[in-house]
């Protein structure tokens, strides 16, 4: 049997019945595989200690091919991280599908989706890498915020305006409420995991439920009847205080007016 010549990087054979299938033991030479391999090595070794040669060898790709595609290590790193961010981001449509008639249940589902995402392998990988290079490459963190955080904040603010505002009165500070939700529900686990804290599924669920409940009790406008009752209580207490003050003044005046009369009565009796 005549042996087929080796294929060029990224060019699968188009001959024979096994066209398009990967040979056993031969790594794929796709660009996605290259970027995934690069990201893993950057995470494992750090940016400074990772080399194009090491990435090419791990990906089973010629070094010249990597240089041809990306030119230098920084460009390759940004491309790998950008792709990972785009794949990791939660689509807004998925958050919308979590909505129900029960606002607390809606926020709980959304919180669970976001927390699970940030604690996933992809989320942890991005968290460690962006924290490590944010000083050298602030545009990476900015890209992460622009692509992931900003759309989520906009969606949450809109959700709060739609579901929390009452009697046609717009909820004030909906944007700040959205940021507070992310900080409280998602930020805690994200920050703790970046310090090496490992959560059990029960701990994650307990934290999410508690945080959503705490947030919701703080952001919901108070019940109108309760507000009216509290205002009436304050007015009544003020009226009672004023009445007691007036009563004391009247008693003082009365006592002062009786003393001269008592003295006159004593004199006339003598």
CSV table of C-alpha atoms in Angstrom, one decimal:
chain,number,residue,atom,x,y,z
A,1,UNK,CA,0.0,0.0,0.0
A,2,UNK,CA,1.3,3.5,-0.9
A,3,UNK,CA,1.7,5.8,2.1
A,4,UNK,CA,0.0,9.2,1.7
A,5,UNK,CA,2.2,12.2,2.1
A,6,UNK,CA,1.9,14.2,5.3
A,7,UNK,CA,-0.6,17.0,5.3
A,8,UNK,CA,0.3,20.6,5.7
A,9,UNK,CA,-0.6,22.5,8.8
A,10,UNK,CA,-4.4,23.1,8.9
A,11,UNK,CA,-5.0,21.3,5.5
A,12,UNK,CA,-6.8,18.0,6.0
A,13,UNK,CA,-6.5,15.3,3.3
A,14,UNK,CA,-9.3,15.2,0.7
A,15,UNK,CA,-8.5,11.7,-0.6
A,16,UNK,CA,-9.7,8.3,0.3
A,17,UNK,CA,-12.8,7.2,2.3
A,18,UNK,CA,-11.4,8.6,5.5
A,19,UNK,CA,-11.4,12.2,4.3
A,20,UNK,CA,-11.9,14.7,7.1
A,21,UNK,CA,-11.1,12.2,9.9
A,22,UNK,CA,-8.2,12.7,12.2
A,23,UNK,CA,-5.4,10.1,12.2
A,24,UNK,CA,-5.0,8.3,15.5
A,25,UNK,CA,-2.6,10.2,17.7
A,26,UNK,CA,-2.4,13.2,15.5
A,27,UNK,CA,-3.4,16.5,17.2
A,28,UNK,CA,-5.8,18.7,15.4
A,29,UNK,CA,-4.2,21.7,13.8
A,30,UNK,CA,-7.2,24.0,13.9
A,31,UNK,CA,-6.8,27.6,15.1
A,32,UNK,CA,-9.2,26.9,18.0
A,33,UNK,CA,-6.9,24.1,19.2
A,34,UNK,CA,-3.9,26.5,19.0
A,35,UNK,CA,-5.7,29.2,21.1
A,36,UNK,CA,-6.9,26.7,23.7
A,37,UNK,CA,-3.4,25.2,24.0
A,38,UNK,CA,-1.9,28.7,24.3
A,39,UNK,CA,-4.4,29.7,27.0
A,40,UNK,CA,-3.7,26.6,29.1
A,41,UNK,CA,0.1,27.2,28.9
A,42,UNK,CA,-0.3,30.9,29.7
A,43,UNK,CA,-2.4,29.9,32.8
A,44,UNK,CA,0.0,27.2,33.8
A,45,UNK,CA,3.3,29.0,33.3
A,46,UNK,CA,2.4,32.7,33.3
A,47,UNK,CA,2.7,35.1,30.4
A,48,UNK,CA,6.4,35.8,30.8
A,49,UNK,CA,7.5,32.1,31.0
A,50,UNK,CA,5.3,30.9,28.2
A,51,UNK,CA,7.0,30.8,24.7
A,52,UNK,CA,5.9,30.6,21.2
A,53,UNK,CA,8.1,27.5,20.8
A,54,UNK,CA,6.4,25.8,23.8
A,55,UNK,CA,2.9,26.6,22.5
A,56,UNK,CA,3.7,25.3,19.0
A,57,UNK,CA,5.1,22.1,20.4
A,58,UNK,CA,2.2,21.5,22.7
A,59,UNK,CA,-0.3,22.2,19.8
A,60,UNK,CA,1.6,20.0,17.4
A,61,UNK,CA,2.1,22.9,15.1
A,62,UNK,CA,5.1,24.3,13.3
A,63,UNK,CA,6.5,27.4,15.0
A,64,UNK,CA,6.5,29.3,11.7
A,65,UNK,CA,2.8,28.7,11.4
A,66,UNK,CA,2.1,30.3,14.8
A,67,UNK,CA,4.3,33.3,13.9
A,68,UNK,CA,2.6,33.6,10.5
A,69,UNK,CA,-0.9,33.7,12.2
A,70,UNK,CA,-0.1,36.0,15.1
A,71,UNK,CA,3.3,37.5,14.7
A,72,UNK,CA,4.2,37.6,18.4
A,73,UNK,CA,3.4,36.2,21.8
A,74,UNK,CA,1.3,39.2,23.0
A,75,UNK,CA,-0.9,39.1,19.9
A,76,UNK,CA,-1.4,35.4,20.4
A,77,UNK,CA,-2.2,35.9,24.1
A,78,UNK,CA,-4.8,38.5,23.4
A,79,UNK,CA,-6.4,36.4,20.7
A,80,UNK,CA,-6.6,33.4,22.9
A,81,UNK,CA,-8.0,35.4,25.9
A,82,UNK,CA,-10.5,37.3,23.7
A,83,UNK,CA,-11.8,34.0,22.3
A,84,UNK,CA,-12.2,32.5,25.8
A,85,UNK,CA,-14.0,35.6,27.0
A,86,UNK,CA,-16.5,35.5,24.0
A,87,UNK,CA,-17.1,31.8,24.7
A,88,UNK,CA,-17.5,32.3,28.4
A,89,UNK,CA,-20.0,35.1,28.4
A,90,UNK,CA,-23.6,34.3,29.3
A,91,UNK,CA,-26.0,35.2,26.5
A,92,UNK,CA,-28.7,37.6,27.7
A,93,UNK,CA,-31.3,35.4,26.1
A,94,UNK,CA,-30.4,32.7,28.6
A,95,UNK,CA,-31.0,35.1,31.5
A,96,UNK,CA,-34.3,36.2,29.9
A,97,UNK,CA,-35.4,32.5,29.8
A,98,UNK,CA,-34.9,32.3,33.5
A,99,UNK,CA,-37.6,34.9,34.2
A,100,UNK,CA,-40.8,33.9,35.9
A,101,UNK,CA,-43.8,35.6,37.6
A,102,UNK,CA,-42.0,35.3,40.9
A,103,UNK,CA,-39.3,38.0,41.1
A,104,UNK,CA,-37.4,36.3,43.9
A,105,UNK,CA,-37.3,33.0,42.0
A,106,UNK,CA,-36.3,34.9,38.8
A,107,UNK,CA,-33.3,36.5,40.6
A,108,UNK,CA,-32.4,33.2,42.2
A,109,UNK,CA,-32.2,31.5,38.8
A,110,UNK,CA,-30.2,34.3,37.3
A,111,UNK,CA,-27.9,34.4,40.3
A,112,UNK,CA,-27.3,30.6,40.0
A,113,UNK,CA,-26.5,30.9,36.3
A,114,UNK,CA,-24.0,33.7,36.9
A,115,UNK,CA,-22.3,32.2,39.9
A,116,UNK,CA,-22.0,28.8,38.2
A,117,UNK,CA,-20.5,30.5,35.2
A,118,UNK,CA,-17.9,32.4,37.2
A,119,UNK,CA,-16.9,29.3,39.2
A,120,UNK,CA,-16.7,27.1,36.0
A,121,UNK,CA,-13.3,26.1,34.7
A,122,UNK,CA,-13.5,28.7,32.0
A,123,UNK,CA,-14.5,31.4,34.5
A,124,UNK,CA,-11.7,30.6,36.8
A,125,UNK,CA,-9.2,30.5,34.0
A,126,UNK,CA,-10.2,33.9,32.8
A,127,UNK,CA,-10.3,35.3,36.3
A,128,UNK,CA,-6.7,34.2,37.1
A,129,UNK,CA,-5.4,35.4,33.7
A,130,UNK,CA,-7.1,38.8,33.6
A,131,UNK,CA,-6.0,39.5,37.2
A,132,UNK,CA,-2.4,38.5,36.3
A,133,UNK,CA,-2.1,40.7,33.3
A,134,UNK,CA,-4.5,43.6,34.1
A,135,UNK,CA,-1.6,45.8,35.0
A,136,UNK,CA,0.3,45.2,31.7
A,137,UNK,CA,-2.7,44.9,29.5
A,138,UNK,CA,-5.6,46.9,30.9
A,139,UNK,CA,-7.4,46.6,27.6
A,140,UNK,CA,-8.0,42.9,28.4
A,141,UNK,CA,-10.0,43.7,31.5
A,142,UNK,CA,-11.8,46.5,29.7
A,143,UNK,CA,-12.8,44.0,27.0
A,144,UNK,CA,-14.0,41.6,29.6
A,145,UNK,CA,-16.2,44.3,31.1
A,146,UNK,CA,-17.4,45.6,27.8
A,147,UNK,CA,-18.4,42.2,26.4
A,148,UNK,CA,-19.6,40.4,29.6
A,149,UNK,CA,-20.3,42.7,32.5
A,150,UNK,CA,-21.9,45.7,30.7
A,151,UNK,CA,-24.7,43.7,28.9
A,152,UNK,CA,-25.5,41.8,32.0
A,153,UNK,CA,-25.8,45.1,34.0
A,154,UNK,CA,-28.0,46.6,31.4
A,155,UNK,CA,-30.3,43.6,31.4
A,156,UNK,CA,-30.5,43.6,35.2
A,157,UNK,CA,-31.3,47.3,35.4
A,158,UNK,CA,-34.1,46.8,32.8
A,159,UNK,CA,-35.4,43.8,34.8
A,160,UNK,CA,-35.6,45.9,38.0
A,161,UNK,CA,-37.3,48.7,36.2
A,162,UNK,CA,-39.9,46.3,34.8
A,163,UNK,CA,-40.5,44.2,37.8
A,164,UNK,CA,-39.9,46.4,40.9
A,165,UNK,CA,-41.3,49.8,40.0
A,166,UNK,CA,-44.9,50.2,41.4
A,167,UNK,CA,-47.9,52.2,40.4
A,168,UNK,CA,-46.1,53.6,37.3
A,169,UNK,CA,-43.3,55.1,39.4
A,170,UNK,CA,-39.9,54.3,38.0
A,171,UNK,CA,-37.4,52.6,40.3
A,172,UNK,CA,-34.7,55.1,41.1
A,173,UNK,CA,-31.0,54.1,40.8
A,174,UNK,CA,-31.8,50.9,38.8
A,175,UNK,CA,-28.3,50.9,37.4
A,176,UNK,CA,-26.7,51.0,40.9
A,177,UNK,CA,-29.1,48.2,42.0
A,178,UNK,CA,-27.8,46.1,39.1
A,179,UNK,CA,-24.2,46.7,40.1
A,180,UNK,CA,-25.1,45.9,43.7
A,181,UNK,CA,-26.7,42.6,42.7
A,182,UNK,CA,-23.6,41.5,40.8
A,183,UNK,CA,-21.3,42.6,43.6
A,184,UNK,CA,-23.3,40.8,46.3
A,185,UNK,CA,-24.4,37.6,44.5
A,186,UNK,CA,-21.6,37.0,42.1
A,187,UNK,CA,-18.7,39.1,43.4
A,188,UNK,CA,-18.3,37.2,46.7
A,189,UNK,CA,-17.7,33.7,45.2
A,190,UNK,CA,-15.6,35.2,42.4
A,191,UNK,CA,-13.3,37.0,44.8
A,192,UNK,CA,-13.1,34.0,47.3
A,193,UNK,CA,-12.3,31.5,44.5
A,194,UNK,CA,-9.5,33.8,43.2
A,195,UNK,CA,-7.9,33.4,46.7
A,196,UNK,CA,-8.1,29.6,46.4
A,197,UNK,CA,-11.3,29.0,48.3
A,198,UNK,CA,-13.2,25.9,47.0
A,199,UNK,CA,-17.0,25.8,47.5
A,200,UNK,CA,-19.2,22.8,47.7
A,201,UNK,CA,-22.5,22.9,45.7
A,202,UNK,CA,-24.4,23.3,48.9
A,203,UNK,CA,-22.3,26.3,50.0
A,204,UNK,CA,-22.8,27.9,46.6
A,205,UNK,CA,-26.6,27.4,46.7
A,206,UNK,CA,-26.8,28.7,50.3
A,207,UNK,CA,-24.8,31.8,49.5
A,208,UNK,CA,-26.8,32.5,46.3
A,209,UNK,CA,-30.2,32.1,48.1
A,210,UNK,CA,-29.1,34.2,51.1
A,211,UNK,CA,-27.6,37.0,48.9
A,212,UNK,CA,-30.6,37.2,46.6
A,213,UNK,CA,-33.0,37.4,49.6
A,214,UNK,CA,-30.8,40.1,51.2
A,215,UNK,CA,-30.6,42.1,48.1
A,216,UNK,CA,-34.3,41.8,47.3
A,217,UNK,CA,-35.4,42.9,50.8
A,218,UNK,CA,-33.2,46.0,50.5
A,219,UNK,CA,-34.2,47.0,46.9
A,220,UNK,CA,-37.9,46.5,47.1
A,221,UNK,CA,-39.9,49.6,47.8
A,222,UNK,CA,-41.7,49.4,51.2
A,223,UNK,CA,-45.4,48.3,51.2
A,224,UNK,CA,-47.7,51.3,50.7
A,225,UNK,CA,-50.0,50.3,53.6
A,226,UNK,CA,-47.1,49.9,55.9
A,227,UNK,CA,-45.7,53.3,54.9
A,228,UNK,CA,-49.1,54.9,55.6
A,229,UNK,CA,-49.4,53.1,59.0
A,230,UNK,CA,-45.9,54.2,60.0
A,231,UNK,CA,-46.6,57.8,59.0
A,232,UNK,CA,-49.9,57.8,61.0
A,233,UNK,CA,-48.0,56.4,64.0
A,234,UNK,CA,-45.5,59.2,63.8
A,235,UNK,CA,-48.2,61.8,63.6
A,236,UNK,CA,-50.1,60.3,66.5
A,237,UNK,CA,-47.0,60.2,68.7
A,238,UNK,CA,-46.2,63.8,67.8
A,239,UNK,CA,-49.8,64.9,68.6
A,240,UNK,CA,-49.6,63.1,72.0
A,241,UNK,CA,-46.3,64.7,72.8
A,242,UNK,CA,-47.7,68.1,72.0
A,243,UNK,CA,-50.8,67.5,74.0
A,244,UNK,CA,-48.8,66.4,77.0
A,245,UNK,CA,-46.7,69.5,76.7
A,246,UNK,CA,-49.7,71.7,76.6
A,247,UNK,CA,-51.2,69.9,79.6
A,248,UNK,CA,-48.0,70.5,81.6
A,249,UNK,CA,-48.1,74.2,80.7
A,250,UNK,CA,-51.7,74.5,81.7
A,251,UNK,CA,-51.1,72.8,85.0
A,252,UNK,CA,-48.1,75.1,85.7
A,253,UNK,CA,-50.2,78.2,84.9
A,254,UNK,CA,-53.1,76.9,87.0
A,255,UNK,CA,-50.9,76.3,90.0
A,256,UNK,CA,-49.3,79.7,89.6
A,257,UNK,CA,-52.8,81.3,89.5
A,258,UNK,CA,-54.0,79.5,92.6
A,259,UNK,CA,-51.1,80.6,94.9
A,260,UNK,CA,-52.1,84.3,95.2
A,261,UNK,CA,-55.7,83.3,95.9
A,262,UNK,CA,-54.6,80.9,98.6
A,263,UNK,CA,-52.6,83.6,100.2
A,264,UNK,CA,-55.5,86.1,100.1
A,265,UNK,CA,-57.8,83.5,101.7
A,266,UNK,CA,-55.3,83.0,104.5
A,267,UNK,CA,-55.1,86.8,105.1
A,268,UNK,CA,-58.8,87.3,105.2
A,269,UNK,CA,-59.3,84.5,107.6
A,270,UNK,CA,-57.0,86.2,110.0
